[in-house]
Coordinates of C-alpha atoms in Angstrom, one line a residue:
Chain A
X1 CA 0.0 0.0 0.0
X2 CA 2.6 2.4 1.1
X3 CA 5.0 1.8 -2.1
X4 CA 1.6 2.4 -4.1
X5 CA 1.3 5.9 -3.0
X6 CA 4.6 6.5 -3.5
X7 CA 4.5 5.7 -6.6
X8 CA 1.3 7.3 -8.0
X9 CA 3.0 10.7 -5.7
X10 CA 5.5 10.3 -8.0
X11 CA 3.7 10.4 -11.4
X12 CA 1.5 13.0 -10.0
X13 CA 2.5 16.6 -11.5
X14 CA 3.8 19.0 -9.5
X15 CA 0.9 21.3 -8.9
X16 CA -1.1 18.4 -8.1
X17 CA 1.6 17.4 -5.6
X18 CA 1.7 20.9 -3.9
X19 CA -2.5 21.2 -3.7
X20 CA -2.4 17.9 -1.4
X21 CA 0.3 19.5 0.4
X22 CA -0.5 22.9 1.2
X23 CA -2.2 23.1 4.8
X24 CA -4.1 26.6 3.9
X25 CA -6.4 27.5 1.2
X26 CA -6.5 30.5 -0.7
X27 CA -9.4 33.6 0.3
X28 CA -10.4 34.3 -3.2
X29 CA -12.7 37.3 -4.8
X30 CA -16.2 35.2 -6.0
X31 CA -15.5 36.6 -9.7
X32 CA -13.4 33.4 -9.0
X33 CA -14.8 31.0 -7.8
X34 CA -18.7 31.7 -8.6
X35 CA -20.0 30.0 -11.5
X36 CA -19.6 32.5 -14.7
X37 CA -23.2 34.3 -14.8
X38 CA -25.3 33.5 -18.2
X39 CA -27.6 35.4 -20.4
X40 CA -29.5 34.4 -23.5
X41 CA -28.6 35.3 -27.1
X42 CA -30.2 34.2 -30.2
X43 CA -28.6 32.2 -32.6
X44 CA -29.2 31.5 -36.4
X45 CA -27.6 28.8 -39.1
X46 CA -25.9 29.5 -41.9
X47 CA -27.2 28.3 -45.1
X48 CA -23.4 27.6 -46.9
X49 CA -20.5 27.1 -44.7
X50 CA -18.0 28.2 -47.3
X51 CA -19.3 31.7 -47.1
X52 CA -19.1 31.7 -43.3
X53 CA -16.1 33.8 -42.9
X54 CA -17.6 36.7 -45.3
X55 CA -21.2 36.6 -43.6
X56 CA -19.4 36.9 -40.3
X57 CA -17.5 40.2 -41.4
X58 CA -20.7 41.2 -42.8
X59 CA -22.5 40.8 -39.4
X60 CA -19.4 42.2 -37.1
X61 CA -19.8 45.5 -39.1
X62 CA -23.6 45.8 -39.0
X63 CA -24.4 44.3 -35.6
X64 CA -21.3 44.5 -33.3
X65 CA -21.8 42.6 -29.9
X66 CA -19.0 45.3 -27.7
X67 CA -20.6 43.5 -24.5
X68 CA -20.5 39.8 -25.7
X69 CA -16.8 40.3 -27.1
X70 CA -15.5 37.3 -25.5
X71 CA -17.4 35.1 -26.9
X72 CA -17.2 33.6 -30.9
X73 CA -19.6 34.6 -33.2
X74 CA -19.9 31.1 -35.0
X75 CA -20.3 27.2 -33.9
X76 CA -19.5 25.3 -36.6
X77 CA -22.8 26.4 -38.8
X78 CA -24.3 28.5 -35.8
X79 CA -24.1 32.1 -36.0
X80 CA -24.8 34.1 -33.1
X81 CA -26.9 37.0 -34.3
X82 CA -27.6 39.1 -30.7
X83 CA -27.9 39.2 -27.4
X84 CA -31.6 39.0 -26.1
X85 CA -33.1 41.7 -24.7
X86 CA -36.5 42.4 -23.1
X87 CA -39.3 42.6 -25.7
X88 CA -36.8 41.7 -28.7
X89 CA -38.8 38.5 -29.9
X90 CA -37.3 35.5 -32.2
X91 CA -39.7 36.8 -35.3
X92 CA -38.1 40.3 -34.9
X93 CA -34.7 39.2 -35.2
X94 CA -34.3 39.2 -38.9
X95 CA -36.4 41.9 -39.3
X96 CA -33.4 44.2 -36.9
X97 CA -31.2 42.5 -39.5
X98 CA -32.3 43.6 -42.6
X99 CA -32.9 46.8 -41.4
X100 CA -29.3 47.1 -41.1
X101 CA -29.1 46.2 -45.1
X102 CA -27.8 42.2 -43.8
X103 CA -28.5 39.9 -46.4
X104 CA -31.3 37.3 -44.6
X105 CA -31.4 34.3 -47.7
X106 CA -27.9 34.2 -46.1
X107 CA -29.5 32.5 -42.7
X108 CA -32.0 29.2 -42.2
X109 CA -33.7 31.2 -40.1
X110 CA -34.7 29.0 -37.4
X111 CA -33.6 31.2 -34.5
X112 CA -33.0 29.7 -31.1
X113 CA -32.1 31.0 -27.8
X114 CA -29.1 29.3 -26.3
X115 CA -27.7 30.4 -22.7
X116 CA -24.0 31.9 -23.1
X117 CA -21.3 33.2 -20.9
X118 CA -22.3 36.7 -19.7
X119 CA -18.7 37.9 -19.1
X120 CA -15.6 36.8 -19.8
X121 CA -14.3 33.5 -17.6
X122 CA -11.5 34.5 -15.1
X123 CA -10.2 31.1 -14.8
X124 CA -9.6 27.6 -16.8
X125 CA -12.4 25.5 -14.5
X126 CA -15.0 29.0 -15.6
X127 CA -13.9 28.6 -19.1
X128 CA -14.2 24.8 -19.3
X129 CA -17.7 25.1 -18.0
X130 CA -19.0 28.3 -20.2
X131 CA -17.2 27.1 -23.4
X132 CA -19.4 24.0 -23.6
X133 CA -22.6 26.4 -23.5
X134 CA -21.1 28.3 -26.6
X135 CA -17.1 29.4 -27.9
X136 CA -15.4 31.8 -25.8
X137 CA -12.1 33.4 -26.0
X138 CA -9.6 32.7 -23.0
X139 CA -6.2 33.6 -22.0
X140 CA -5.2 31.7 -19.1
X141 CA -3.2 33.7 -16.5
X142 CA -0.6 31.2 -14.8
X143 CA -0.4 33.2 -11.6
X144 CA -3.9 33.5 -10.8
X145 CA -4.4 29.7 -11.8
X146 CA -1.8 29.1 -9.4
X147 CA -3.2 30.9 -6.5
X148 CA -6.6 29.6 -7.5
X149 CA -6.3 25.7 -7.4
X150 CA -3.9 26.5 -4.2
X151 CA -0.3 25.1 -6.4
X152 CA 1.5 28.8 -5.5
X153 CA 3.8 27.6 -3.3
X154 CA 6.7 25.1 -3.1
X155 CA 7.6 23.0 0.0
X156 CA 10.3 25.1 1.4
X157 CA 7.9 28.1 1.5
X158 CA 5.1 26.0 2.7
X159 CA 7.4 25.2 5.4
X160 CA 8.4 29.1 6.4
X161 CA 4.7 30.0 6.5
X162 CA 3.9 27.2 9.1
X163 CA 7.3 28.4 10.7
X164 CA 5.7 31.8 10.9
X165 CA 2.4 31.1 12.1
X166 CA 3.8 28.8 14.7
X167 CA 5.8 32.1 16.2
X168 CA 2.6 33.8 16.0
X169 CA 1.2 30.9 18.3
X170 CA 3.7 31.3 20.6
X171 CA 3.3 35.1 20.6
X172 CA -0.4 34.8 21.5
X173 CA 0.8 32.7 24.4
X174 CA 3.5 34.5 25.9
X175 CA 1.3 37.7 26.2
X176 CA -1.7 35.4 27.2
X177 CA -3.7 36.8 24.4
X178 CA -6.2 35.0 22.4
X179 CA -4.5 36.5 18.8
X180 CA -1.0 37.0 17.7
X181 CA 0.8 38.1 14.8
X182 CA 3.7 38.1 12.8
X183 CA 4.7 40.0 10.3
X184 CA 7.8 39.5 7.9
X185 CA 9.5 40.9 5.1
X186 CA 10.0 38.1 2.7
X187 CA 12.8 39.8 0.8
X188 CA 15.0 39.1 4.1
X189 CA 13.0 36.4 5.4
X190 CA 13.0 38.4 8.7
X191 CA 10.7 38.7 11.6
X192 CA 10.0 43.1 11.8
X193 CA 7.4 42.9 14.4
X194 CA 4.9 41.2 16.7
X195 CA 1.5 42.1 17.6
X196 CA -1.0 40.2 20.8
X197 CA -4.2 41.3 21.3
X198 CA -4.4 44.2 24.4
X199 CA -7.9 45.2 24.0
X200 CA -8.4 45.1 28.1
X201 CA -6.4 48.4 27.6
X202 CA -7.9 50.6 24.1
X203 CA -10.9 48.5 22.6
X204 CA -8.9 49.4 19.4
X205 CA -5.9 47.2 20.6
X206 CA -6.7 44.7 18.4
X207 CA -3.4 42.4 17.5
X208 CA -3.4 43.1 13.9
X209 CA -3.5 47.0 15.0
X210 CA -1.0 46.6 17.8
X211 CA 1.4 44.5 14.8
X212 CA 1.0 47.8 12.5
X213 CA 2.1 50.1 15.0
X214 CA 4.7 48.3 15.9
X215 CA 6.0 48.3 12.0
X216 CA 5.7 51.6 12.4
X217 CA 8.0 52.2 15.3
X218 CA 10.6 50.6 13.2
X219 CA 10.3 53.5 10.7
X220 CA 10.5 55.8 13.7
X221 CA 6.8 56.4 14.2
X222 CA 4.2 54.9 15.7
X223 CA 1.3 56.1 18.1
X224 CA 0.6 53.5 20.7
X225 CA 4.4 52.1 21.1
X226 CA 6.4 55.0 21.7
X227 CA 9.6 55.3 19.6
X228 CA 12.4 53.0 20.7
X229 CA 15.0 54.9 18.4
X230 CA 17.3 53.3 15.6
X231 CA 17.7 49.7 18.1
X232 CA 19.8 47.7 15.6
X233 CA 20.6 44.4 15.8
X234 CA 23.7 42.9 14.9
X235 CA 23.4 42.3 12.0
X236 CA 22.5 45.8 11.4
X237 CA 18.6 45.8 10.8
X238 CA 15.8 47.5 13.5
X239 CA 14.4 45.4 16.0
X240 CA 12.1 47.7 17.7
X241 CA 9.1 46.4 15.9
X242 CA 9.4 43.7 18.9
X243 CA 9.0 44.5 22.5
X244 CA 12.3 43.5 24.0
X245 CA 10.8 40.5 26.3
X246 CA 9.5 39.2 22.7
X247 CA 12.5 39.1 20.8
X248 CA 14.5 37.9 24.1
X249 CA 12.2 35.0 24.2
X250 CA 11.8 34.5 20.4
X251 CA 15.3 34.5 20.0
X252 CA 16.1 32.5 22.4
X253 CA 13.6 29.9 21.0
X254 CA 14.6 30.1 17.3
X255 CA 18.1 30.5 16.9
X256 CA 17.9 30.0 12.8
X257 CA 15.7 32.9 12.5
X258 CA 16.5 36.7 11.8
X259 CA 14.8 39.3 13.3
X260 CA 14.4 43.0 12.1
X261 CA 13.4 45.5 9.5
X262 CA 15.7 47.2 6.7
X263 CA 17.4 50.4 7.7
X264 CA 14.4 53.2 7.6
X265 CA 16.0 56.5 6.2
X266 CA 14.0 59.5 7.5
X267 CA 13.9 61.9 4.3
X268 CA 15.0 65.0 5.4
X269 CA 13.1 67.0 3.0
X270 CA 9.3 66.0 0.9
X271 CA 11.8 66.6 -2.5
X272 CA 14.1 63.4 -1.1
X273 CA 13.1 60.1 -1.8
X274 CA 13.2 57.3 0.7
X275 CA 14.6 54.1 0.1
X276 CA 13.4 52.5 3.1
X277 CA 10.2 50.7 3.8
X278 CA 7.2 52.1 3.4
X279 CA 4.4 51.3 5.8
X280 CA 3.8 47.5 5.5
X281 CA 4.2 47.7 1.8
X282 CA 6.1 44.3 0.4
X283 CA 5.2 43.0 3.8
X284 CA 3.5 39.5 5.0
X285 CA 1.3 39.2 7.8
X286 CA 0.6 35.9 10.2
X287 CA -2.1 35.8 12.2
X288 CA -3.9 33.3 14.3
X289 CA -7.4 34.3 13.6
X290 CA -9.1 36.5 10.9
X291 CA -8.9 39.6 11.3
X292 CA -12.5 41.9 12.0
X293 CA -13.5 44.1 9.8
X294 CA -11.3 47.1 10.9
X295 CA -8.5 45.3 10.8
X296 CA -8.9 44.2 7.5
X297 CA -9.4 47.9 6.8
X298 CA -6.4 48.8 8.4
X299 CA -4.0 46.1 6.6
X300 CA -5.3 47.9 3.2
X301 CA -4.3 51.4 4.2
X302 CA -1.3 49.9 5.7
X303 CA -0.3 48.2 1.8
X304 CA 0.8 44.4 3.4
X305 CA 1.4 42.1 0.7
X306 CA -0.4 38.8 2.1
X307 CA -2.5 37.7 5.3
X308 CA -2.6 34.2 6.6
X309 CA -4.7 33.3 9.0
X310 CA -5.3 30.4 11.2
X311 CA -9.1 29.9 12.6
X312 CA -12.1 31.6 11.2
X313 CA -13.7 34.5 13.1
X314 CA -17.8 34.9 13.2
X315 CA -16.5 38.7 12.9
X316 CA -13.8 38.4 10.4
X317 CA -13.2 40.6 7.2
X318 CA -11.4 38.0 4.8
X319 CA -13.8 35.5 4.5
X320 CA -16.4 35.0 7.0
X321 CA -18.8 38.3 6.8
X322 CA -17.2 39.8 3.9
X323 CA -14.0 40.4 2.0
X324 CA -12.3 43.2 2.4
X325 CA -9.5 42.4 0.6
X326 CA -11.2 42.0 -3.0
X327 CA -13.8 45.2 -2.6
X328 CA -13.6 46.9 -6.5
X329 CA -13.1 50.3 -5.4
X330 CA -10.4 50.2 -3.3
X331 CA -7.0 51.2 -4.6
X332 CA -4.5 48.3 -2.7
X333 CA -5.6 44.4 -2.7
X334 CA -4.0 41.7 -1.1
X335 CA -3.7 38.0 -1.1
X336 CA -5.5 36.0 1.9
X337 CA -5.3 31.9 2.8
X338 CA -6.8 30.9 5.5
X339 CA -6.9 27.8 7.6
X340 CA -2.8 27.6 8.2
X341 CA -2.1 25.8 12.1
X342 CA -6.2 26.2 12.2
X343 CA -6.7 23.5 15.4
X344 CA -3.6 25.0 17.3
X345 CA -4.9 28.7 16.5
X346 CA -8.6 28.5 17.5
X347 CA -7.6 26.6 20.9
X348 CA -6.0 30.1 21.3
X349 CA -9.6 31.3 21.4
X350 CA -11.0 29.1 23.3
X351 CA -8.5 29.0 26.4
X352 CA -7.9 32.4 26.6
X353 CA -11.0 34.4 25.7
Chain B
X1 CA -31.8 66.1 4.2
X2 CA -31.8 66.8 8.2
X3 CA -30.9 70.1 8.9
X4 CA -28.2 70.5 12.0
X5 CA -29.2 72.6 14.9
X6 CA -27.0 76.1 16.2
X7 CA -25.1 73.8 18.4
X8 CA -24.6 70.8 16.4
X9 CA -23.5 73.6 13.6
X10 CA -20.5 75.1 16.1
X11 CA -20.1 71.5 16.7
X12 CA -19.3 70.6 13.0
X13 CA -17.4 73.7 12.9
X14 CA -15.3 72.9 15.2
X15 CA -14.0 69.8 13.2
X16 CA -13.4 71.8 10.3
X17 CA -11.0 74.1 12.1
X18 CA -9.2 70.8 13.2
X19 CA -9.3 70.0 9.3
X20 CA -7.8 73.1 8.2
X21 CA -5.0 72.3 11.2
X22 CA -4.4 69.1 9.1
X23 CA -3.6 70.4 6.3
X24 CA -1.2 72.9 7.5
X25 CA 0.4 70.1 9.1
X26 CA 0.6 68.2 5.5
X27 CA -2.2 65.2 6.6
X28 CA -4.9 64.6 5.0
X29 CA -7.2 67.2 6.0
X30 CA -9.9 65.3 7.8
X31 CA -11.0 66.7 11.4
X32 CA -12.9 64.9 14.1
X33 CA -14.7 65.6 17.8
X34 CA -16.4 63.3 20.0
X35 CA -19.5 64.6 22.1
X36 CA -20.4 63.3 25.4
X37 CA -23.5 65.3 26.9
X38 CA -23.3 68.4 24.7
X39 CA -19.6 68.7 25.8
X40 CA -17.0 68.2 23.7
X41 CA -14.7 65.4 25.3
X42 CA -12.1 64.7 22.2
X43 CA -10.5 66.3 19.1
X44 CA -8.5 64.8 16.7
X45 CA -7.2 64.6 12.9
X46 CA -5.4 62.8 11.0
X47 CA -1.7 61.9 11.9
X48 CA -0.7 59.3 9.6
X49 CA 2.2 60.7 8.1
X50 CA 3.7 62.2 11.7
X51 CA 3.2 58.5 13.3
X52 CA 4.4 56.2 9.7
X53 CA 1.1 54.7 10.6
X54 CA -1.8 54.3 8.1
X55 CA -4.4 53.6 10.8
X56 CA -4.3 57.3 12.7
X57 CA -7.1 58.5 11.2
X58 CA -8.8 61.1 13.1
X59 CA -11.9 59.0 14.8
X60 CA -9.0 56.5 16.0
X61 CA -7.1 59.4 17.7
X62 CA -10.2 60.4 19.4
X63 CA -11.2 57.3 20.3
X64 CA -7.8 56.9 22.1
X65 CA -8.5 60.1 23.9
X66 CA -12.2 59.0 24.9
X67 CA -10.4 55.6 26.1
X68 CA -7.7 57.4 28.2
X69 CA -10.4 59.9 29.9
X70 CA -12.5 56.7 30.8
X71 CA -9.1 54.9 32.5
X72 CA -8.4 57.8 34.5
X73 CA -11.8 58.5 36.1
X74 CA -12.3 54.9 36.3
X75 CA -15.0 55.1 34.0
X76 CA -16.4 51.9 31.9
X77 CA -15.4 52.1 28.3
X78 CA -17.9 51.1 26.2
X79 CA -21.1 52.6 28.5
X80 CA -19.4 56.2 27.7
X81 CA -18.9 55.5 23.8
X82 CA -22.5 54.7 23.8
X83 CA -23.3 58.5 24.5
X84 CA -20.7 59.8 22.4
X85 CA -21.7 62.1 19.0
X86 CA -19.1 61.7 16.3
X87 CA -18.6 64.9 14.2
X88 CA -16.2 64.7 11.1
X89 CA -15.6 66.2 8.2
X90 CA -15.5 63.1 5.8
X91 CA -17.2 59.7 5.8
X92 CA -15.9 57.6 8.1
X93 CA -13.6 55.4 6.1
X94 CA -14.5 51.0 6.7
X95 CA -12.2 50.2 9.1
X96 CA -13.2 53.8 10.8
X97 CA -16.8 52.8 10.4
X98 CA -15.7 49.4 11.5
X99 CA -14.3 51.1 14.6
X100 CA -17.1 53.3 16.2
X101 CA -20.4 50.3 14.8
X102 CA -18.3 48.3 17.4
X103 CA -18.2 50.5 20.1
X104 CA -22.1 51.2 19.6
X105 CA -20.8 55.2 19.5
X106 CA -24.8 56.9 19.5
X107 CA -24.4 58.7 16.0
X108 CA -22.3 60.3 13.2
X109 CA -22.5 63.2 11.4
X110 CA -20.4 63.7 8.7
X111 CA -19.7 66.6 5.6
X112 CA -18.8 64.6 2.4
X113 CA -18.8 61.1 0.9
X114 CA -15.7 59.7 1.1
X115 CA -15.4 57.6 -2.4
X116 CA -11.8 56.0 -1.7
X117 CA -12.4 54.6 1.4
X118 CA -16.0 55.0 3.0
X119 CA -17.8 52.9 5.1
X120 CA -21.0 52.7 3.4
X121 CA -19.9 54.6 -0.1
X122 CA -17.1 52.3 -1.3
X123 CA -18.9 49.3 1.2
X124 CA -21.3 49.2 3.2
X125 CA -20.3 48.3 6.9
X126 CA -23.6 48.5 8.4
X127 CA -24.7 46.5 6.1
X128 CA -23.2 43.3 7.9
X129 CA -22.3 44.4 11.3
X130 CA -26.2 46.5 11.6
X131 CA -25.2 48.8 14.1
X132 CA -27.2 51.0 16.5
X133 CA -25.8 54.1 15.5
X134 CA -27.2 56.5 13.6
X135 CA -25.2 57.7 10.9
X136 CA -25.9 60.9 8.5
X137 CA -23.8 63.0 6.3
X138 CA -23.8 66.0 3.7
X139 CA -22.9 68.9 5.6
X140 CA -20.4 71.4 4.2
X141 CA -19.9 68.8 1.7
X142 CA -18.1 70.9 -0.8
X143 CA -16.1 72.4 1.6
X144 CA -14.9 69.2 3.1
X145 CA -14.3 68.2 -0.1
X146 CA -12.6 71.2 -2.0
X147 CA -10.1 70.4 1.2
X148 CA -9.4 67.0 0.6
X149 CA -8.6 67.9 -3.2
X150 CA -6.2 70.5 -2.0
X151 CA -4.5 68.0 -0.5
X152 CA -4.3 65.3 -3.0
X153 CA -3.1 67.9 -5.7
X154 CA 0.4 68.5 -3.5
X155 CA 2.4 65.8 -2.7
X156 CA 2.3 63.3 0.2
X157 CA 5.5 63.7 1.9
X158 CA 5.7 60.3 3.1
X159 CA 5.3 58.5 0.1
X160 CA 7.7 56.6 -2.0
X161 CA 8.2 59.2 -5.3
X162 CA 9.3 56.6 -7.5
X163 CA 5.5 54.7 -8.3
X164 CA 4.4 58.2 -9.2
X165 CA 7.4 58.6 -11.4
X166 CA 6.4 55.2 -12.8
X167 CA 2.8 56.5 -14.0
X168 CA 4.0 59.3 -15.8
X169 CA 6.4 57.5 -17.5
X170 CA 3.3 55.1 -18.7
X171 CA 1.2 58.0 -19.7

């Protein structure tokens, strides 16, 4: 048995591989996931099939579909004449058409309405479904098919996101708080601050918002945490994003991991640029459980990069009442997967709170 | 649209000054008070730029004055936020919005939409946490607009130069 699932692991392909692997799944906008929404058009048959191409032409020029664009005009013989619309019957159709001066003898004339893709797929499982309902055009988009069938990431980074979460744990629990955070920048694969949940002191103190501030003490700010100065670590990155008692503890814990942000430079002037960080942009955020609703707010002004999370929260903004993350009209998005450490993160919840 | 009475006027007045403070001060010009019994108990604006923190909006600074007041007389937290009046200039932004629905805070009056960020303009909040407060906006709209444009036509000191740089190349 056990040789046998070696094996077949072996022959499976490598995004296949990952998907069974990855303990998280991805938080993703229902334009996604939802099934592609239909509409009706009617659809006529061409008489001659060698003529199809110039009847086509013909058609595009007199009766353009701009909002149906992404879908073929022809099925083998099938032509699809228009989208339909309220009182638009099947008798009226050729009727629209040779009004436009389009040559009916052309056409059979025995109009049907078929049910077609009323946008454009986002993804290859969307396209394979509409397609069969009538031609579409697709480009597939390797990222997004990536994040969307959960194949994103290889075992080494699967491995650093549990790592992360796991200090996130621990955080929770050395501040006896029922939420902790990380947050990293992946470009150093370095720990720049902590947050735990201290809510018993500003109702606000939620441990997303507490994290935040924290980043921002690194780049000499921050409102809640007052400003520890420029405390650099050894190897020359600021480690004031974690209260001393954390690092001392994490650190003592993990001795493979770094800890620290890049050197912030203050510009001296608004005409100077900075080539520090900036906010939390570039940055990725652990957390045990889903952030609320203002805290997903706040990790958009902020500009993180990507939120795990661990449990769901009845409260939560990623997910569970909405998702803040993929509104339209905001102008910064970010990736959320959920799920990561789940049983050890919502026992947080449950001893604590 | 309601109209505001003399006091809650002087009281929307009153953000606007601390408005016009922000944008001397190079934030984004959005002023706030909190009322507690016709008294004003906090003011605040914006202060993301001086704290490198996107979250210190002006509502968040005022509700960390609110909190501090209630520690030190040994008041309970959220029974005083339920008899606080929130004045501001623009539409509480979601996580704002996010922020004062949770503490029940007894209404908000606002001046102008805020169609980058708001809480029920750009989504609707309420519409999944239904709160008990009472929210309403439109006063000095223009105003509280024209100031927020003012803004966004200078430069914000704290940002990285180099996306903008970026655009203009693309246009």
């Amino acid at each position: 048995m056990h040789s046998w699932i070696n094996l077949s692991a072996k022959n499976m392909s490598d995004s296949k591989r990952r998907k069974l692997q990855t303990p998280f799944y991805p938080v993703l906008s229902p334009e996604f996931t939802d099934e592609t929404p239909l509409t009706q058009v009617y659809v006529d048959t061409i008489k001659n099939i060698k003529l199809i191409s110039k009847v086509l032409v013909e058609l595009n020029s007199v009766l353009p579909i701009s909002e149906l664009c992404h879908l073929k005009r022809a099925r083998g013989r099938d032509i699809l004449v228009c989208q339909c619309s309220g009182d638009l019957q099947s008798e009226d159709v050729h009727q629209i058409l040779k009004e436009k001066k389009f040559d009916v003898s052309q056409l059979e004339g025995n109009i049907k309405k078929i049910l077609v893709a009323e946008i454009a797929p986002k993804t290859k499982k969307q396209y394979q479904t509409v397609n069969k309902l009538w031609p579409c055009n697709f480009h597939s988009d390797k990222y997004i098919e990536q994040l969307h069938d959960n194949s994103l990431f290889g075992a080494s980074e699967i491995n650093d996101h549990i790592k992360y979460m796991h200090i996130a744990v621990d955080i929770a629990k050395f501040y006896n708080s029922h939420s902790g955070v990380t947050v990293i920048d992946p470009s150093i694969n370095s720990i720049v601050a902590v947050g735990f949940d201290t809510q018993h002191n500003n109702p606000c103190q939620h441990a997303v918002m507490v994290a935040i501030d924290h980043v921002a003490v690194t780049q000499n700010g921050g409102a809640w945490n007052p400003t520890r100065g420029d405390t650099v670590a050894c190897n020359n990155k600021i480690v004031s994003g974690l209260p001393s008692e954390a690092l001392k503890f994490l650190q003592e814990k993990y001795t493979c991991i770094e800890f620290g942000a890049k050197k912030f430079k203050a510009k001296p002037d608004a005409e100077t640029p900075s080539d520090g960080p900036y906010l939390c942009t570039g940055y990725v955020l652990y957390v045990t459980r889903e952030p609320c609703i203002m805290c997903s707010m706040a990790l958009v002004h902020s500009r993180i990069k990507r939120v795990f999370f661990g449990a769901k929260n009845n409260s939560g903004g990623l997910g569970s009442l909405c998702q803040i993350h993929t509104v339209k009209h905001l102008n910064h998005h970010y990736e959320v997967f959920g799920g990561l450490l789940e049983h050890e993160c919502s026992s947080l919840v449950t001893v604590c709170s | 649209m309601v109209e505001l009475t003399d006091t809650q006027k002087d009281f929307m007045n009153t953000a606007f000054k601390l408005a016009y403070e922000a944008l001397e001060l190079q934030e984004v010009p959005v002023g706030c008070i909190f009322v507690h019994s016709s008294e004003i108990v906090a003011t605040g604006c914006n202060t993301v730029n001086e704290t490198r923190n996107a979250t210190r909006h002006a509502e968040l600074n005022c509700i960390d004055i609110v909190n501090d007041i209630c520690k030190s007389r040994g008041q309970d937290v959220r029974d005083f936020f339920a008899g606080i009046e929130v004045y501001v200039t623009v539409e509480p932004c979601i996580m704002c919005a996010a922020a004062l629905y949770d503490l029940n805070v007894k209404s908000i009056i606002y001046g102008c939409k805020n169609d980058r960020f708001g809480g029920s303009t750009v989504f609707d909040v309420a519409s999944v946490l239904h709160p008990i407060t009472q929210s309403v906006g439109g006063f000095r709209a223009e105003e509280a607009m024209s100031l927020l444009k003012t803004f966004y036509k200078g430069t914000n000191p704290s940002a990285p130069p180099h996306k903008v740089k970026l655009k203009n190349k693309d246009k």
